[in-house]
Amino acid sequence: MSEQEKQSFFSKVRHVVTDFIYGMASHEMARQALKTRGSMEHLFILITMGDLLGVPILPPYYSLRLLPYVVPQVSTWKRRMLREKDLTDALA
Amino acid sequence: MSLAHVFREHPERRYIMFGGKGGLGKTTFSAATAYWLAKQGKRVLVFSVDPQASLSDIFQRDIFGKGAVEIMPNLYVQEIDADEHIRAYQDEIRQKIRDMYGFDKIPQEIEDYIQAASAEPAMEESAIFDQVVDIIVEGGYDYYIYDLVPLGHALYYLSMSSVYDQWIDKITKLREEMREYEQMAARIKREEELPEDQILAELQDIRYRISTSSSILTDREKTAFFFVLVP
Ligand SMILES: Nc1ncnc2c1ncn2[C@@H]1O[C@H](COP(=O)(O)OP(=O)(O)OP(=O)(O)O)[C@@H](O)[C@H]1O
Ligand SMILES: [Mg+2]
């Protein structure tokens, strides 16, 4: 391998490695963003559909208006919420 | 009577509420004022949420739960039937759920929720609130006269209005923030079009309507509030 070829080889490797690390980092960031989004979803349903647990928060008239959109979440959510222990932290 | 004077001096006060203890003449004053303004050529809506339908009595027409009814030129009267409105609203929600998911029958858990939410006293209150918001936001009249039920109701309505306003604002902001995280993830993953967040769209619509009506009703330039007292 000539000096020149070596250089270009290493620069390619660096490129690939940087891309790879960058890819990992952005994957991690995307995952974090979605995770945050997911736990907010939790909080959101609690606030809007709270009376599922007997805590009315949003006026019921408006809570019914949102109900159609959360039908799939409602049943799984109720079960999850009951064992969620950091709920109070989320609300603080 | 110097009410006429008030309306001549303050043409920008287009929203009028009569409050005061029971049986002192709120409905009578509302009707008389509406009649007078209509005679001046103003397009007037007088409305109430009183289940006793006393506007029907005074105008001698059965208008309860029938929307805005024209009694004479320029004079429209509306009596909101809260119970009937809630029933129709529930059916609308059920139909929407059936259409959205292709269900024949509403899942039990969801039906239970609809029943439970509707059984709360806050349901009637928020339904009435929304009906008034509807009337105010829709527009189309020169004057709006709100014939209130018992004392406290007017002030209660106004304070409710600001509480709802703040709640909806907070919840909408939370949803907007959720949307930002979603968009961030989509950008990083170089995903194309994110589908519209329908919940956010509903919340923004609710927020717009509530803040529009509450800013009108709490504006002393636009809203006149009269207490009917015993002379
Ligand atoms: N200025 C007045 N002089 C004499 N009687 C009046 C006067 N205003 C109202 N009334 C009578 O008092 C009674 C109650 O009036 P009205 O229904 O307008 O009161 P209200 O405040 O709307 O009552 P509620 O709190 O039950 O809605 C009616 O029978 C009406 O005819
Ligand atoms: Mg009355």
Short mmCIF file of C-alpha atoms and ligand atoms in Angstrom, two decimals:
data_model
loop_
_atom_site.label_atom_id
_atom_site.label_comp_id
_atom_site.label_asym_id
_atom_site.label_seq_id
_atom_site.Cartn_x
_atom_site.Cartn_y
_atom_site.Cartn_z
CA MET A 1 0.00 0.00 0.00
CA SER A 2 1.47 3.33 -1.00
CA GLU A 3 1.39 6.26 1.37
CA GLN A 4 -1.33 7.78 -0.72
CA GLU A 5 -3.45 4.64 -0.74
CA LYS A 6 -2.99 4.28 3.02
CA GLN A 7 -4.24 7.80 3.54
CA SER A 8 -7.32 7.31 1.48
CA PHE A 9 -7.96 3.94 3.09
CA PHE A 10 -7.80 5.43 6.58
CA SER A 11 -9.90 8.34 5.61
CA LYS A 12 -12.51 5.92 4.27
CA VAL A 13 -12.36 3.89 7.47
CA ARG A 14 -12.71 7.02 9.52
CA HIS A 15 -15.67 7.95 7.45
CA VAL A 16 -17.32 4.62 7.95
CA VAL A 17 -16.58 4.63 11.67
CA THR A 18 -17.85 8.17 12.08
CA ASP A 19 -20.97 7.28 10.17
CA PHE A 20 -21.39 4.19 12.28
CA ILE A 21 -20.97 6.08 15.56
CA TYR A 22 -23.15 8.86 14.31
CA GLY A 23 -25.73 6.29 13.33
CA MET A 24 -25.60 4.74 16.77
CA ALA A 25 -25.85 8.09 18.48
CA SER A 26 -28.79 9.22 16.42
CA HIS A 27 -30.44 5.87 16.88
CA GLU A 28 -30.01 6.37 20.62
CA MET A 29 -31.37 9.90 20.38
CA ALA A 30 -34.35 8.80 18.38
CA ARG A 31 -34.97 6.05 20.89
CA GLN A 32 -34.76 8.51 23.76
CA ALA A 33 -37.10 10.93 22.04
CA LEU A 34 -39.63 8.19 21.43
CA LYS A 35 -39.27 6.94 24.97
CA THR A 36 -39.96 10.40 26.32
CA ARG A 37 -42.87 10.67 23.94
CA GLY A 38 -44.17 7.33 25.24
CA SER A 39 -44.10 8.26 28.89
CA MET A 40 -45.78 11.55 28.08
CA GLU A 41 -48.53 9.59 26.32
CA HIS A 42 -49.10 7.94 29.65
CA LEU A 43 -49.42 11.18 31.47
CA PHE A 44 -51.59 12.58 28.73
CA ILE A 45 -54.14 9.78 28.92
CA LEU A 46 -54.18 10.03 32.70
CA ILE A 47 -54.98 13.72 32.47
CA THR A 48 -57.58 13.49 29.76
CA MET A 49 -59.20 10.16 30.59
CA GLY A 50 -58.41 10.31 34.29
CA ASP A 51 -61.87 9.34 35.43
CA LEU A 52 -61.13 5.80 34.31
CA LEU A 53 -59.39 5.73 37.65
CA GLY A 54 -61.96 7.88 39.38
CA VAL A 55 -60.01 11.12 39.13
CA PRO A 56 -61.81 13.49 36.81
CA ILE A 57 -59.42 16.13 35.57
CA LEU A 58 -60.43 17.28 32.11
CA PRO A 59 -64.09 18.36 32.00
CA PRO A 60 -65.96 15.19 30.98
CA TYR A 61 -67.55 16.78 27.95
CA TYR A 62 -64.14 17.37 26.39
CA SER A 63 -62.77 14.10 27.60
CA LEU A 64 -65.48 12.29 25.61
CA ARG A 65 -64.49 14.27 22.57
CA LEU A 66 -61.00 12.78 22.72
CA LEU A 67 -62.16 9.28 23.60
CA PRO A 68 -62.49 7.94 20.03
CA TYR A 69 -58.79 8.56 19.41
CA VAL A 70 -57.57 6.67 22.45
CA VAL A 71 -59.83 3.63 22.24
CA PRO A 72 -56.91 1.26 21.46
CA GLN A 73 -54.82 2.59 24.33
CA VAL A 74 -57.54 2.60 26.95
CA SER A 75 -57.62 -1.05 27.92
CA THR A 76 -53.86 -1.65 28.01
CA TRP A 77 -53.33 1.72 29.59
CA LYS A 78 -55.59 1.02 32.54
CA ARG A 79 -53.67 -2.11 33.45
CA ARG A 80 -50.28 -0.48 33.02
CA MET A 81 -51.23 2.60 34.96
CA LEU A 82 -52.29 0.65 38.00
CA ARG A 83 -48.82 -0.76 38.44
CA GLU A 84 -46.99 2.38 37.47
CA LYS A 85 -45.15 3.51 40.57
CA ASP A 86 -43.48 6.64 39.24
CA LEU A 87 -46.85 8.15 38.43
CA THR A 88 -46.56 10.71 41.19
CA ASP A 89 -43.12 11.71 39.91
CA ALA A 90 -44.55 12.19 36.47
CA LEU A 91 -47.22 14.48 37.82
CA ALA A 92 -44.91 16.56 39.98
CA MET B 1 -86.00 52.88 32.29
CA SER B 2 -82.31 53.69 31.89
CA LEU B 3 -81.22 50.33 30.49
CA ALA B 4 -81.94 51.87 27.11
CA HIS B 5 -79.51 54.62 28.02
CA VAL B 6 -76.80 52.04 28.80
CA PHE B 7 -77.21 50.41 25.40
CA ARG B 8 -77.17 53.72 23.56
CA GLU B 9 -74.07 54.89 25.41
CA HIS B 10 -72.18 51.63 25.05
CA PRO B 11 -72.92 50.10 21.66
CA GLU B 12 -69.84 47.86 22.01
CA ARG B 13 -71.43 45.99 24.91
CA ARG B 14 -73.09 43.31 22.90
CA TYR B 15 -73.12 40.53 25.47
CA ILE B 16 -75.56 40.97 28.28
CA MET B 17 -76.16 38.86 31.36
CA PHE B 18 -78.88 39.23 33.93
CA GLY B 19 -78.06 37.79 37.30
CA GLY B 20 -79.64 37.91 40.75
CA LYS B 21 -81.62 35.83 43.17
CA GLY B 22 -84.37 33.51 42.04
CA GLY B 23 -87.70 35.00 41.04
CA LEU B 24 -86.60 38.63 40.96
CA GLY B 25 -87.18 39.14 37.27
CA LYS B 26 -84.07 38.02 35.37
CA THR B 27 -86.10 36.30 32.70
CA THR B 28 -88.55 39.18 32.51
CA PHE B 29 -85.72 41.69 32.08
CA SER B 30 -83.93 39.49 29.54
CA ALA B 31 -87.06 39.20 27.46
CA ALA B 32 -87.92 42.89 27.73
CA THR B 33 -84.41 43.96 26.79
CA ALA B 34 -84.34 41.56 23.87
CA TYR B 35 -87.69 42.85 22.68
CA TRP B 36 -86.58 46.47 22.96
CA LEU B 37 -83.31 45.87 21.09
CA ALA B 38 -85.09 43.90 18.35
CA LYS B 39 -87.53 46.78 17.95
CA GLN B 40 -84.51 49.07 17.43
CA GLY B 41 -83.58 46.89 14.48
CA LYS B 42 -80.83 44.87 16.21
CA ARG B 43 -80.54 41.19 15.61
CA VAL B 44 -80.85 39.67 19.06
CA LEU B 45 -80.46 36.23 20.55
CA VAL B 46 -81.78 35.64 24.04
CA PHE B 47 -80.86 32.26 25.46
CA SER B 48 -80.98 30.24 28.64
CA VAL B 49 -80.06 26.86 30.00
CA ASP B 50 -82.94 26.84 32.46
CA PRO B 51 -84.64 23.42 32.41
CA GLN B 52 -87.84 25.16 33.57
CA ALA B 53 -88.17 26.70 30.12
CA SER B 54 -89.24 30.09 31.41
CA LEU B 55 -88.47 31.80 28.11
CA SER B 56 -90.98 29.46 26.53
CA ASP B 57 -93.52 30.71 29.10
CA ILE B 58 -92.82 34.37 28.59
CA PHE B 59 -92.88 34.20 24.78
CA GLN B 60 -95.73 31.67 24.86
CA ARG B 61 -94.00 29.33 22.45
CA ASP B 62 -92.57 25.89 23.06
CA ILE B 63 -88.98 26.43 22.06
CA PHE B 64 -87.26 24.19 24.61
CA GLY B 65 -84.42 22.25 22.98
CA LYS B 66 -85.38 23.45 19.50
CA GLY B 67 -82.34 25.62 18.72
CA ALA B 68 -82.65 29.35 18.00
CA VAL B 69 -86.30 30.12 17.13
CA GLU B 70 -87.34 33.40 15.49
CA ILE B 71 -90.17 34.87 17.57
CA MET B 72 -90.55 38.11 15.65
CA PRO B 73 -88.30 39.93 13.17
CA ASN B 74 -84.77 40.18 14.63
CA LEU B 75 -85.67 38.39 17.86
CA TYR B 76 -84.37 34.87 18.33
CA VAL B 77 -84.88 32.77 21.42
CA GLN B 78 -83.02 29.62 22.38
CA GLU B 79 -83.53 27.32 25.32
CA ILE B 80 -80.84 24.72 25.70
CA ASP B 81 -82.00 21.25 26.72
CA ALA B 82 -78.83 20.00 28.39
CA ASP B 83 -79.99 16.40 28.95
CA GLU B 84 -81.08 15.95 25.37
CA HIS B 85 -77.87 17.53 24.14
CA ILE B 86 -75.77 15.12 26.21
CA ARG B 87 -77.70 12.13 24.87
CA ALA B 88 -77.18 13.24 21.28
CA TYR B 89 -73.52 13.93 21.98
CA GLN B 90 -72.96 10.44 23.42
CA ASP B 91 -74.49 8.91 20.31
CA GLU B 92 -72.24 11.02 18.15
CA ILE B 93 -69.17 9.78 20.06
CA ARG B 94 -70.32 6.14 19.78
CA GLN B 95 -70.92 6.54 16.06
CA LYS B 96 -67.48 8.04 15.60
CA ILE B 97 -65.88 5.11 17.41
CA ARG B 98 -67.82 2.59 15.31
CA ASP B 99 -66.79 4.38 12.10
CA MET B 100 -63.15 4.80 13.07
CA TYR B 101 -62.56 1.18 14.02
CA GLY B 102 -65.27 -0.61 12.09
CA PHE B 103 -66.85 -1.98 15.28
CA ASP B 104 -70.41 -3.28 15.29
CA LYS B 105 -70.60 -2.80 18.99
CA ILE B 106 -68.81 -0.43 21.34
CA PRO B 107 -66.31 -2.36 23.52
CA GLN B 108 -67.65 -2.79 27.05
CA GLU B 109 -64.81 -0.90 28.67
CA ILE B 110 -65.39 2.09 26.41
CA GLU B 111 -69.16 2.02 26.89
CA ASP B 112 -68.62 1.91 30.67
CA TYR B 113 -66.42 4.93 30.37
CA ILE B 114 -69.00 6.85 28.36
CA GLN B 115 -71.66 6.01 30.95
CA ALA B 116 -69.45 6.91 33.90
CA ALA B 117 -68.33 10.21 32.38
CA SER B 118 -71.93 11.12 31.59
CA ALA B 119 -73.18 10.32 35.08
CA GLU B 120 -70.94 12.92 36.68
CA PRO B 121 -72.51 16.25 37.59
CA ALA B 122 -69.53 17.87 35.87
CA MET B 123 -70.84 16.43 32.61
CA GLU B 124 -73.95 18.58 32.60
CA GLU B 125 -71.92 21.57 33.65
CA SER B 126 -69.31 21.15 30.95
CA ALA B 127 -71.94 20.36 28.31
CA ILE B 128 -73.82 23.57 29.14
CA PHE B 129 -70.56 25.44 29.16
CA ASP B 130 -69.73 24.16 25.71
CA GLN B 131 -73.17 25.08 24.38
CA VAL B 132 -72.67 28.65 25.51
CA VAL B 133 -69.19 28.66 23.97
CA ASP B 134 -70.80 27.43 20.77
CA ILE B 135 -73.33 30.25 20.71
CA ILE B 136 -70.72 32.93 21.39
CA VAL B 137 -68.15 31.62 18.91
CA GLU B 138 -70.64 31.03 16.11
CA GLY B 139 -71.64 34.68 16.01
CA GLY B 140 -74.30 36.09 13.71
CA TYR B 141 -76.16 38.38 16.14
CA ASP B 142 -75.76 42.00 17.18
CA TYR B 143 -76.69 41.24 20.77
CA TYR B 144 -76.55 38.19 22.99
CA ILE B 145 -78.61 38.07 26.13
CA TYR B 146 -77.88 35.29 28.57
CA ASP B 147 -80.80 34.70 30.93
CA LEU B 148 -79.03 33.09 33.87
CA VAL B 149 -80.47 30.65 36.32
CA PRO B 150 -79.77 31.23 40.06
CA LEU B 151 -77.38 33.70 41.64
CA GLY B 152 -73.75 32.73 41.56
CA HIS B 153 -74.27 31.10 38.24
CA ALA B 154 -72.95 34.07 36.29
CA LEU B 155 -69.85 34.50 38.37
CA TYR B 156 -69.54 30.77 38.54
CA TYR B 157 -69.76 30.60 34.78
CA LEU B 158 -67.06 33.20 34.38
CA SER B 159 -64.72 31.54 36.83
CA MET B 160 -65.37 28.18 35.22
CA SER B 161 -64.52 29.78 31.93
CA SER B 162 -61.10 30.86 33.11
CA VAL B 163 -60.41 27.51 34.77
CA TYR B 164 -61.33 25.61 31.60
CA ASP B 165 -59.30 28.06 29.60
CA GLN B 166 -56.18 27.36 31.66
CA TRP B 167 -56.71 23.61 31.70
CA ILE B 168 -57.16 23.30 27.99
CA ASP B 169 -54.16 25.50 27.46
CA LYS B 170 -51.95 23.30 29.66
CA ILE B 171 -53.15 20.07 28.12
CA THR B 172 -52.73 21.40 24.60
CA LYS B 173 -49.19 22.49 25.41
CA LEU B 174 -48.40 19.05 26.78
CA ARG B 175 -49.69 17.52 23.58
CA GLU B 176 -47.68 19.99 21.50
CA GLU B 177 -44.56 19.01 23.38
CA MET B 178 -45.29 15.34 22.72
CA ARG B 179 -45.57 16.20 19.07
CA GLU B 180 -42.14 17.85 19.14
CA TYR B 181 -40.52 14.67 20.46
CA GLU B 182 -42.27 12.67 17.80
CA GLN B 183 -41.05 15.04 15.11
CA MET B 184 -37.54 14.98 16.49
CA ALA B 185 -37.44 11.19 16.29
CA ALA B 186 -38.88 11.24 12.78
CA ARG B 187 -36.26 13.74 11.63
CA ILE B 188 -33.39 11.73 13.08
CA LYS B 189 -34.68 8.56 11.46
CA ARG B 190 -35.20 10.56 8.26
CA GLU B 191 -38.82 9.50 8.10
CA GLU B 192 -41.04 11.27 5.67
CA GLU B 193 -44.41 12.78 6.54
CA LEU B 194 -45.56 12.24 10.09
CA PRO B 195 -49.33 11.65 10.12
CA GLU B 196 -51.36 14.48 11.64
CA ASP B 197 -51.98 14.23 15.38
CA GLN B 198 -55.78 14.27 15.48
CA ILE B 199 -55.88 14.66 19.25
CA LEU B 200 -53.74 17.76 18.99
CA ALA B 201 -56.03 19.12 16.29
CA GLU B 202 -59.10 18.56 18.51
CA LEU B 203 -57.40 20.20 21.49
CA GLN B 204 -56.36 23.21 19.45
CA ASP B 205 -59.91 23.60 18.25
CA ILE B 206 -61.30 23.33 21.80
CA ARG B 207 -58.69 25.78 23.05
CA TYR B 208 -59.50 28.28 20.32
CA ARG B 209 -63.23 28.14 21.05
CA ILE B 210 -62.89 28.40 24.81
CA SER B 211 -60.38 31.20 24.76
CA THR B 212 -62.41 33.17 22.23
CA SER B 213 -65.57 32.99 24.29
CA SER B 214 -63.90 33.49 27.64
CA SER B 215 -62.02 36.55 26.42
CA ILE B 216 -65.31 38.05 25.25
CA LEU B 217 -67.25 37.30 28.41
CA THR B 218 -64.56 38.58 30.75
CA ASP B 219 -64.06 41.77 28.76
CA ARG B 220 -65.88 44.60 30.49
CA GLU B 221 -65.96 46.57 27.28
CA LYS B 222 -67.94 43.88 25.55
CA THR B 223 -69.98 42.27 28.26
CA ALA B 224 -72.48 43.99 30.52
CA PHE B 225 -73.55 42.25 33.65
CA PHE B 226 -76.73 43.43 35.42
CA PHE B 227 -77.84 42.42 38.86
CA VAL B 228 -81.58 42.41 39.31
CA LEU B 229 -82.33 43.64 42.84
CA VAL B 230 -85.50 44.20 44.77
CA PRO B 231 -86.29 47.95 44.69
N1 LIG C 1 -90.75 44.55 37.46
C1 LIG C 1 -91.65 43.64 37.87
N2 LIG C 1 -92.74 44.00 38.54
C2 LIG C 1 -93.64 43.09 38.96
N3 LIG C 1 -93.54 41.78 38.77
C3 LIG C 1 -92.46 41.34 38.11
C4 LIG C 1 -91.45 42.22 37.64
N4 LIG C 1 -90.49 41.48 37.03
C5 LIG C 1 -90.89 40.20 37.14
N5 LIG C 1 -92.05 40.08 37.76
C6 LIG C 1 -92.75 38.82 38.08
O1 LIG C 1 -91.97 38.06 38.97
C7 LIG C 1 -92.02 36.69 38.65
C8 LIG C 1 -90.61 36.12 38.46
O2 LIG C 1 -89.98 36.76 37.33
P1 LIG C 1 -88.88 36.07 36.44
O3 LIG C 1 -89.33 34.73 36.00
O4 LIG C 1 -88.49 37.04 35.40
O5 LIG C 1 -87.75 35.91 37.52
P2 LIG C 1 -86.39 35.14 37.39
O6 LIG C 1 -85.39 35.96 38.13
O7 LIG C 1 -86.10 34.83 35.98
O8 LIG C 1 -86.70 33.81 38.17
P3 LIG C 1 -85.81 32.47 38.21
O9 LIG C 1 -84.69 32.75 39.15
O10 LIG C 1 -86.79 31.47 38.73
O11 LIG C 1 -85.36 32.23 36.81
C9 LIG C 1 -92.87 36.57 37.41
O12 LIG C 1 -94.15 36.13 37.80
C10 LIG C 1 -92.92 37.96 36.85
O13 LIG C 1 -94.15 38.22 36.18
MG MG C 2 -85.66 32.93 35.02
#
